[in-house]
DNA sequence: CGATCTACCTGATGGC
DNA sequence: TGCCATCAGGTAGATC
């Protein structure tokens, strides 16, 4: 579910709400959330530790601890991190609860159970764990020049949507934002990376940066099923600014001549305007 | 190597 | 109402 802007919203909030807090207890009730290591090991690595930072790499959240290891969280499709008071009733599908010595909890809630949490050392993150060490540049965290972006794009021969959502190229873009970026850039999802002119590359990169920043500003997108909410349970509002995602059969807001089309690209729903995107 | 599909789950929705 | 099929923001792994 959450892509870069949603994870970034959560990261910012964690910075204010949990950084500096010390973990008093860890309660693991979910069967699948802690799956890279033994639950007892995960628990032992957290209890007594203080969270010293809140970082993001693509769709991964990284919370360094004062004992040298890093708490890594990936929300996948339906994961949520929720700040709550201990006495508040736990929502269904609460799998992991961190209790802080200063009071309050951070809960990991995840109906579809695809999300996960684990502890790793900084070394493992940068060189051993495949998905993390091979992650591409995060375009919000580490901006690059559009020229470098062009080199990256030209180094591959693939369709634009596949390129944008490939986490080893650019980290953090998923199904919603790839469609929004491509619409903004006026490019079709199935254009070949090698077919772009210099001007189109520049336009694509500008759209990519702009759409992601705008979405962060509006705290991400919350769709009808309200799966994505921030740590206070609050929805994002960027969906109000979507030009194509989830707008099939509705008139295109730019050209006002065609309707937004919905199709499939590599099994994923894909939205675009046949008039504006070439 | 890339492209494509499946599996991993629960829950919401829409058709009949 | 209910039953059943389909779909959902992600990604690793298998297969061709």
mmCIF file of C-alpha atoms (C1' of nucleotides) in Angstrom:
data_model
loop_
_atom_site.group_PDB
_atom_site.id
_atom_site.type_symbol
_atom_site.label_atom_id
_atom_site.label_comp_id
_atom_site.label_asym_id
_atom_site.label_seq_id
_atom_site.Cartn_x
_atom_site.Cartn_y
_atom_site.Cartn_z
ATOM 1 C CA UNK A 1 0.000 0.000 0.000
ATOM 2 C CA UNK A 2 2.226 2.776 1.115
ATOM 3 C CA UNK A 3 4.741 4.236 -1.297
ATOM 4 C CA UNK A 4 7.431 6.835 -0.734
ATOM 5 C CA UNK A 5 5.164 9.764 0.270
ATOM 6 C CA UNK A 6 3.170 7.675 2.751
ATOM 7 C CA UNK A 7 6.293 6.161 4.301
ATOM 8 C CA UNK A 8 7.914 9.607 4.435
ATOM 9 C CA UNK A 9 4.884 10.982 6.299
ATOM 10 C CA UNK A 10 5.232 8.206 8.847
ATOM 11 C CA UNK A 11 8.992 8.775 9.100
ATOM 12 C CA UNK A 12 8.508 12.456 9.930
ATOM 13 C CA UNK A 13 5.974 11.644 12.599
ATOM 14 C CA UNK A 14 8.145 8.937 14.142
ATOM 15 C CA UNK A 15 10.917 11.494 14.364
ATOM 16 C CA UNK A 16 8.762 13.604 16.664
ATOM 17 C CA UNK A 17 6.877 10.859 18.441
ATOM 18 C CA UNK A 18 9.262 7.989 19.119
ATOM 19 C CA UNK A 19 12.853 9.163 18.631
ATOM 20 C CA UNK A 20 14.411 9.525 22.082
ATOM 21 C CA UNK A 21 12.076 6.991 23.618
ATOM 22 C CA UNK A 22 13.270 3.874 25.366
ATOM 23 C CA UNK A 23 11.602 0.529 24.755
ATOM 24 C CA UNK A 24 10.276 -1.093 27.890
ATOM 25 C CA UNK A 25 8.600 -4.179 26.448
ATOM 26 C CA UNK A 26 7.872 -5.872 23.138
ATOM 27 C CA UNK A 27 4.765 -7.959 22.639
ATOM 28 C CA UNK A 28 4.663 -10.185 19.578
ATOM 29 C CA UNK A 29 1.328 -11.818 18.848
ATOM 30 C CA UNK A 30 1.480 -12.038 15.070
ATOM 31 C CA UNK A 31 2.774 -15.203 13.505
ATOM 32 C CA UNK A 32 4.383 -13.776 10.401
ATOM 33 C CA UNK A 33 5.534 -10.220 11.137
ATOM 34 C CA UNK A 34 8.864 -11.258 12.652
ATOM 35 C CA UNK A 35 10.096 -13.831 10.166
ATOM 36 C CA UNK A 36 13.779 -13.150 9.486
ATOM 37 C CA UNK A 37 14.838 -13.914 13.022
ATOM 38 C CA UNK A 38 13.493 -15.625 16.115
ATOM 39 C CA UNK A 39 10.855 -13.527 17.869
ATOM 40 C CA UNK A 40 12.792 -13.887 21.140
ATOM 41 C CA UNK A 41 15.905 -12.549 19.452
ATOM 42 C CA UNK A 42 13.982 -9.571 18.065
ATOM 43 C CA UNK A 43 12.513 -8.896 21.476
ATOM 44 C CA UNK A 44 15.867 -9.147 23.274
ATOM 45 C CA UNK A 45 17.466 -6.747 20.802
ATOM 46 C CA UNK A 46 14.828 -4.112 21.476
ATOM 47 C CA UNK A 47 14.032 -4.201 25.176
ATOM 48 C CA UNK A 48 16.045 -1.546 27.018
ATOM 49 C CA UNK A 49 17.169 0.146 23.797
ATOM 50 C CA UNK A 50 16.501 3.746 22.907
ATOM 51 C CA UNK A 51 15.391 4.782 19.429
ATOM 52 C CA UNK A 52 17.886 7.368 18.200
ATOM 53 C CA UNK A 53 16.666 8.191 14.718
ATOM 54 C CA UNK A 54 14.012 7.832 12.039
ATOM 55 C CA UNK A 55 15.168 7.328 8.472
ATOM 56 C CA UNK A 56 13.702 6.097 5.237
ATOM 57 C CA UNK A 57 15.183 4.306 2.252
ATOM 58 C CA UNK A 58 12.595 3.889 -0.473
ATOM 59 C CA UNK A 59 9.650 2.200 1.224
ATOM 60 C CA UNK A 60 11.732 0.957 4.163
ATOM 61 C CA UNK A 61 11.680 2.666 7.552
ATOM 62 C CA UNK A 62 14.906 2.485 9.515
ATOM 63 C CA UNK A 63 15.074 3.309 13.203
ATOM 64 C CA UNK A 64 18.608 3.155 14.610
ATOM 65 C CA UNK A 65 18.921 2.172 18.272
ATOM 66 C CA UNK A 66 21.463 3.193 20.883
ATOM 67 C CA UNK A 67 22.706 -0.418 21.075
ATOM 68 C CA UNK A 68 24.070 -0.347 17.541
ATOM 69 C CA UNK A 69 21.361 -2.174 15.674
ATOM 70 C CA UNK A 70 18.602 -0.820 13.477
ATOM 71 C CA UNK A 71 14.889 -1.550 13.621
ATOM 72 C CA UNK A 72 13.731 -2.063 10.032
ATOM 73 C CA UNK A 73 10.055 -1.893 9.053
ATOM 74 C CA UNK A 74 8.397 -2.568 5.697
ATOM 75 C CA UNK A 75 4.638 -2.046 5.561
ATOM 76 C CA UNK A 76 4.062 -3.831 2.219
ATOM 77 C CA UNK A 77 0.372 -3.695 1.241
ATOM 78 C CA UNK A 78 -1.570 -3.154 4.436
ATOM 79 C CA UNK A 79 0.827 -2.470 7.300
ATOM 80 C CA UNK A 80 0.274 0.437 9.665
ATOM 81 C CA UNK A 81 2.328 1.852 12.516
ATOM 82 C CA UNK A 82 0.064 3.421 15.117
ATOM 83 C CA UNK A 83 0.886 5.501 18.147
ATOM 84 C CA UNK A 84 -1.513 4.709 20.984
ATOM 85 C CA UNK A 85 -1.977 4.723 24.736
ATOM 86 C CA UNK A 86 -1.652 1.318 26.365
ATOM 87 C CA UNK A 87 -5.242 1.356 27.575
ATOM 88 C CA UNK A 88 -6.740 1.996 24.152
ATOM 89 C CA UNK A 89 -8.274 -1.186 22.724
ATOM 90 C CA UNK A 90 -6.026 -2.875 20.189
ATOM 91 C CA UNK A 91 -7.380 -3.014 16.667
ATOM 92 C CA UNK A 92 -7.801 -6.370 14.995
ATOM 93 C CA UNK A 93 -4.586 -7.609 13.335
ATOM 94 C CA UNK A 94 -2.265 -5.938 15.833
ATOM 95 C CA UNK A 95 0.843 -8.133 15.534
ATOM 96 C CA UNK A 96 3.610 -6.323 17.403
ATOM 97 C CA UNK A 97 3.448 -3.760 20.206
ATOM 98 C CA UNK A 98 6.410 -1.705 21.474
ATOM 99 C CA UNK A 99 5.894 -0.223 24.948
ATOM 100 C CA UNK A 100 7.897 2.843 25.898
ATOM 101 C CA UNK A 101 9.222 3.569 29.391
ATOM 102 C CA UNK A 102 7.851 7.127 29.111
ATOM 103 C CA UNK A 103 4.417 5.657 28.404
ATOM 104 C CA UNK A 104 2.578 5.067 25.176
ATOM 105 C CA UNK A 105 2.964 2.402 22.524
ATOM 106 C CA UNK A 106 3.846 1.948 18.905
ATOM 107 C CA UNK A 107 1.715 -0.754 17.310
ATOM 108 C CA UNK A 108 2.251 -2.665 14.098
ATOM 109 C CA UNK A 109 -1.131 -3.506 12.583
ATOM 110 C CA UNK A 110 -1.378 -5.449 9.332
ATOM 111 C CA UNK A 111 -4.451 -7.339 8.049
ATOM 112 C CA UNK A 112 -2.762 -8.992 5.088
ATOM 113 C CA UNK A 113 0.382 -9.870 7.062
ATOM 114 C CA UNK A 114 2.764 -9.133 4.183
ATOM 115 C CA UNK A 115 4.548 -6.457 6.194
ATOM 116 C CA UNK A 116 7.522 -7.217 8.395
ATOM 117 C CA UNK A 117 9.871 -5.926 11.067
ATOM 118 C CA UNK A 118 13.389 -7.066 11.853
ATOM 119 C CA UNK A 119 16.627 -5.989 13.477
ATOM 120 C CA UNK A 120 19.805 -5.613 11.461
ATOM 121 C CA UNK A 121 23.234 -4.050 11.825
ATOM 122 C CA UNK A 122 24.150 -1.051 9.643
ATOM 123 C CA UNK A 123 26.603 -3.339 7.850
ATOM 124 C CA UNK A 124 23.948 -5.873 6.981
ATOM 125 C CA UNK A 125 21.753 -3.080 5.634
ATOM 126 C CA UNK A 126 24.409 -1.654 3.348
ATOM 127 C CA UNK A 127 25.938 -4.876 2.138
ATOM 128 C CA UNK A 128 24.245 -8.107 3.125
ATOM 129 C CA UNK A 129 20.480 -7.842 2.905
ATOM 130 C CA UNK A 130 19.710 -8.065 -0.822
ATOM 131 C CA UNK A 131 16.589 -5.898 -0.981
ATOM 132 C CA UNK A 132 18.152 -3.122 1.073
ATOM 133 C CA UNK A 133 21.682 -3.141 -0.261
ATOM 134 C CA UNK A 134 20.542 -3.160 -3.888
ATOM 135 C CA UNK A 135 18.019 -0.372 -3.391
ATOM 136 C CA UNK A 136 18.358 2.440 -5.929
ATOM 137 C CA UNK A 137 18.600 6.138 -5.178
ATOM 138 C CA UNK A 138 15.822 7.632 -3.108
ATOM 139 C CA UNK A 139 14.789 10.662 -5.170
ATOM 140 C CA UNK A 140 13.500 12.664 -2.199
ATOM 141 C CA UNK A 141 16.261 11.808 0.251
ATOM 142 C CA UNK A 142 19.129 12.017 -2.235
ATOM 143 C CA UNK A 143 18.246 14.146 -5.254
ATOM 144 C CA UNK A 144 20.266 13.498 -8.398
ATOM 145 C CA UNK A 145 20.730 15.568 -11.513
ATOM 146 C CA UNK A 146 18.432 14.860 -14.443
ATOM 147 C CA UNK A 147 21.554 14.047 -16.445
ATOM 148 C CA UNK A 148 22.425 11.217 -14.040
ATOM 149 C CA UNK A 149 18.801 10.145 -14.165
ATOM 150 C CA UNK A 150 19.103 10.017 -17.940
ATOM 151 C CA UNK A 151 22.181 7.803 -17.742
ATOM 152 C CA UNK A 152 20.347 5.459 -15.413
ATOM 153 C CA UNK A 153 17.313 5.375 -17.704
ATOM 154 C CA UNK A 154 19.396 4.736 -20.800
ATOM 155 C CA UNK A 155 21.356 1.975 -19.071
ATOM 156 C CA UNK A 156 18.234 -0.190 -19.200
ATOM 157 C CA UNK A 157 15.959 -1.392 -21.902
ATOM 158 C CA UNK A 158 12.533 -1.648 -20.385
ATOM 159 C CA UNK A 159 9.088 -0.091 -20.367
ATOM 160 C CA UNK A 160 8.761 3.164 -18.442
ATOM 161 C CA UNK A 161 6.411 1.911 -15.751
ATOM 162 C CA UNK A 162 8.617 -1.105 -15.081
ATOM 163 C CA UNK A 163 11.608 1.200 -14.799
ATOM 164 C CA UNK A 164 9.924 3.628 -12.391
ATOM 165 C CA UNK A 165 8.649 0.879 -10.103
ATOM 166 C CA UNK A 166 11.910 -1.093 -10.110
ATOM 167 C CA UNK A 167 13.249 -0.477 -6.602
ATOM 168 C CA UNK A 168 16.833 -1.138 -7.633
ATOM 169 C CA UNK A 169 16.694 1.804 -10.072
ATOM 170 C CA UNK A 170 14.729 4.435 -8.152
ATOM 171 C CA UNK A 171 13.552 3.571 -4.647
ATOM 172 C CA UNK A 172 10.061 4.345 -3.386
ATOM 173 C CA UNK A 173 7.777 4.541 -6.412
ATOM 174 C CA UNK A 174 4.857 2.117 -6.606
ATOM 175 C CA UNK A 175 1.675 1.690 -8.578
ATOM 176 C CA UNK A 176 -0.052 4.979 -7.740
ATOM 177 C CA UNK A 177 2.839 7.358 -8.155
ATOM 178 C CA UNK A 178 4.267 5.789 -11.292
ATOM 179 C CA UNK A 179 0.929 6.462 -13.015
ATOM 180 C CA UNK A 180 0.734 10.018 -11.657
ATOM 181 C CA UNK A 181 4.334 10.778 -12.646
ATOM 182 C CA UNK A 182 3.860 9.408 -16.158
ATOM 183 C CA UNK A 183 0.695 11.434 -16.649
ATOM 184 C CA UNK A 184 2.419 14.583 -15.442
ATOM 185 C CA UNK A 185 5.294 13.937 -17.826
ATOM 186 C CA UNK A 186 2.888 13.239 -20.711
ATOM 187 C CA UNK A 187 4.393 9.801 -21.310
ATOM 188 C CA UNK A 188 2.724 6.426 -21.721
ATOM 189 C CA UNK A 189 3.487 3.593 -19.292
ATOM 190 C CA UNK A 190 4.542 1.311 -22.136
ATOM 191 C CA UNK A 191 7.078 3.589 -23.786
ATOM 192 C CA UNK A 192 10.558 2.058 -23.996
ATOM 193 C CA UNK A 193 13.211 3.801 -21.890
ATOM 194 C CA UNK A 194 15.468 3.876 -24.943
ATOM 195 C CA UNK A 195 12.897 5.797 -26.992
ATOM 196 C CA UNK A 196 12.903 8.966 -24.873
ATOM 197 C CA UNK A 197 14.340 12.177 -26.224
ATOM 198 C CA UNK A 198 16.568 14.312 -24.004
ATOM 199 C CA UNK A 199 13.684 16.677 -23.481
ATOM 200 C CA UNK A 200 11.376 13.835 -22.454
ATOM 201 C CA UNK A 201 13.943 12.537 -19.967
ATOM 202 C CA UNK A 202 14.192 15.966 -18.400
ATOM 203 C CA UNK A 203 10.419 16.269 -18.238
ATOM 204 C CA UNK A 204 10.055 12.810 -16.690
ATOM 205 C CA UNK A 205 12.596 13.558 -13.994
ATOM 206 C CA UNK A 206 11.048 16.905 -13.199
ATOM 207 C CA UNK A 207 7.606 15.266 -12.865
ATOM 208 C CA UNK A 208 9.014 12.479 -10.723
ATOM 209 C CA UNK A 209 10.531 14.868 -8.193
ATOM 210 C CA UNK A 210 7.586 17.245 -8.238
ATOM 211 C CA UNK A 211 4.846 14.631 -7.818
ATOM 212 C CA UNK A 212 6.653 12.904 -4.953
ATOM 213 C CA UNK A 213 7.264 16.195 -3.141
ATOM 214 C CA UNK A 214 3.677 17.335 -3.623
ATOM 215 C CA UNK A 215 2.397 13.983 -2.343
ATOM 216 C CA UNK A 216 4.630 14.258 0.739
ATOM 217 C CA UNK A 217 3.246 17.734 1.353
ATOM 218 C CA UNK A 218 -0.298 16.335 1.442
ATOM 219 C CA UNK A 219 0.733 13.402 3.667
ATOM 220 C CA UNK A 220 0.315 10.797 0.942
ATOM 221 C CA UNK A 221 -2.767 9.178 -0.598
ATOM 222 C CA UNK A 222 -5.533 7.372 1.245
ATOM 223 C CA UNK A 223 -7.872 5.419 -1.021
ATOM 224 C CA UNK A 224 -11.450 4.350 -0.407
ATOM 225 C CA UNK A 225 -10.495 1.365 1.745
ATOM 226 C CA UNK A 226 -8.585 3.690 4.149
ATOM 227 C CA UNK A 227 -5.729 1.195 4.427
ATOM 228 C CA UNK A 228 -3.134 3.912 4.611
ATOM 229 C CA UNK A 229 -3.224 6.192 7.639
ATOM 230 C CA UNK A 230 -0.440 7.953 9.513
ATOM 231 C CA UNK A 231 0.656 7.033 13.052
ATOM 232 C CA UNK A 232 -2.262 8.993 14.516
ATOM 233 C CA UNK A 233 -4.723 7.144 12.299
ATOM 234 C CA UNK A 234 -5.176 10.160 10.056
ATOM 235 C CA UNK A 235 -5.687 9.865 6.289
ATOM 236 C CA UNK A 236 -3.572 11.612 3.672
ATOM 237 C CA UNK A 237 -5.185 14.009 1.184
ATOM 238 C CA UNK A 238 -3.105 13.689 -1.961
ATOM 239 C CA UNK A 239 -5.771 11.445 -3.520
ATOM 240 C CA UNK A 240 -7.747 14.667 -4.066
ATOM 241 C CA UNK A 241 -4.982 15.726 -6.414
ATOM 242 C CA UNK A 242 -4.730 12.481 -8.377
ATOM 243 C CA UNK A 243 -5.026 13.088 -12.093
ATOM 244 C CA UNK A 244 -5.327 9.460 -13.199
ATOM 245 C CA UNK A 245 -5.082 6.883 -10.414
ATOM 246 C CA UNK A 246 -8.500 5.410 -9.628
ATOM 247 C CA UNK A 247 -10.148 7.875 -12.036
ATOM 248 C CA UNK A 248 -11.070 5.513 -14.870
ATOM 249 C CA UNK A 249 -13.970 6.617 -17.071
ATOM 250 C CA UNK A 250 -13.727 10.107 -15.603
ATOM 251 C CA UNK A 251 -12.810 13.024 -17.856
ATOM 252 C CA UNK A 252 -9.153 13.951 -18.067
ATOM 253 C CA UNK A 253 -8.595 17.129 -16.076
ATOM 254 C CA UNK A 254 -5.962 18.389 -18.445
ATOM 255 C CA UNK A 255 -7.254 17.898 -21.977
ATOM 256 C CA UNK A 256 -10.971 17.525 -21.145
ATOM 257 C CA UNK A 257 -11.288 15.616 -24.383
ATOM 258 C CA UNK A 258 -10.749 12.024 -23.348
ATOM 259 C CA UNK A 259 -11.662 9.838 -20.406
ATOM 260 C CA UNK A 260 -9.068 8.230 -18.169
ATOM 261 C CA UNK A 261 -8.433 4.652 -19.264
ATOM 262 C CA UNK A 262 -7.799 1.687 -17.005
ATOM 263 C CA UNK A 263 -5.725 -1.206 -18.220
ATOM 264 C CA UNK A 264 -3.305 -3.848 -16.935
ATOM 265 C CA UNK A 265 0.416 -3.611 -17.028
ATOM 266 C CA UNK A 266 2.256 -6.692 -15.747
ATOM 267 C CA UNK A 267 -0.850 -7.692 -13.724
ATOM 268 C CA UNK A 268 -1.142 -4.238 -12.112
ATOM 269 C CA UNK A 269 -3.930 -1.721 -12.688
ATOM 270 C CA UNK A 270 -2.686 1.146 -14.767
ATOM 271 C CA UNK A 271 -4.435 4.449 -15.419
ATOM 272 C CA UNK A 272 -3.624 6.916 -18.174
ATOM 273 C CA UNK A 273 -5.006 9.461 -20.631
ATOM 274 C CA UNK A 274 -4.789 8.386 -24.239
ATOM 275 C CA UNK A 275 -4.774 12.000 -25.418
ATOM 276 C CA UNK A 276 -2.226 13.539 -23.047
ATOM 277 C CA UNK A 277 0.252 10.683 -22.849
ATOM 278 C CA UNK A 278 2.291 9.682 -25.885
ATOM 279 C "C1'" DC B 1 19.584 -10.823 -18.423
ATOM 280 C "C1'" DG B 2 14.290 -9.416 -18.792
ATOM 281 C "C1'" DA B 3 9.475 -10.319 -18.882
ATOM 282 C "C1'" DT B 4 5.659 -12.609 -16.798
ATOM 283 C "C1'" DC B 5 3.232 -14.970 -13.493
ATOM 284 C "C1'" DT B 6 2.273 -16.792 -8.756
ATOM 285 C "C1'" DA B 7 2.236 -16.848 -3.978
ATOM 286 C "C1'" DC B 8 1.811 -14.668 0.335
ATOM 287 C "C1'" DC B 9 -3.066 -12.973 3.236
ATOM 288 C "C1'" DT B 10 -7.536 -10.564 4.714
ATOM 289 C "C1'" DG B 11 -11.310 -7.785 3.591
ATOM 290 C "C1'" DA B 12 -14.197 -4.887 0.658
ATOM 291 C "C1'" DT B 13 -17.141 -4.756 -3.195
ATOM 292 C "C1'" DG B 14 -20.153 -5.918 -6.929
ATOM 293 C "C1'" DG B 15 -22.827 -9.204 -9.722
ATOM 294 C "C1'" DC B 16 -26.302 -12.566 -9.646
ATOM 295 C "C1'" DT C 1 -29.486 -11.693 2.208
ATOM 296 C "C1'" DG C 2 -26.032 -14.699 0.713
ATOM 297 C "C1'" DC C 3 -22.645 -16.765 -2.208
ATOM 298 C "C1'" DC C 4 -18.860 -16.338 -5.245
ATOM 299 C "C1'" DA C 5 -15.505 -14.032 -8.015
ATOM 300 C "C1'" DT C 6 -12.526 -10.257 -8.309
ATOM 301 C "C1'" DC C 7 -9.614 -6.792 -6.701
ATOM 302 C "C1'" DA C 8 -6.258 -4.115 -3.536
ATOM 303 C "C1'" DG C 9 -0.837 0.472 -2.388
ATOM 304 C "C1'" DG C 10 4.442 -4.772 -2.625
ATOM 305 C "C1'" DT C 11 7.915 -7.905 -3.620
ATOM 306 C "C1'" DA C 12 10.504 -12.444 -3.744
ATOM 307 C "C1'" DG C 13 10.950 -16.388 -6.294
ATOM 308 C "C1'" DA C 14 10.001 -19.598 -10.084
ATOM 309 C "C1'" DT C 15 9.823 -20.283 -14.862
ATOM 310 C "C1'" DC C 16 10.611 -19.508 -19.589
#
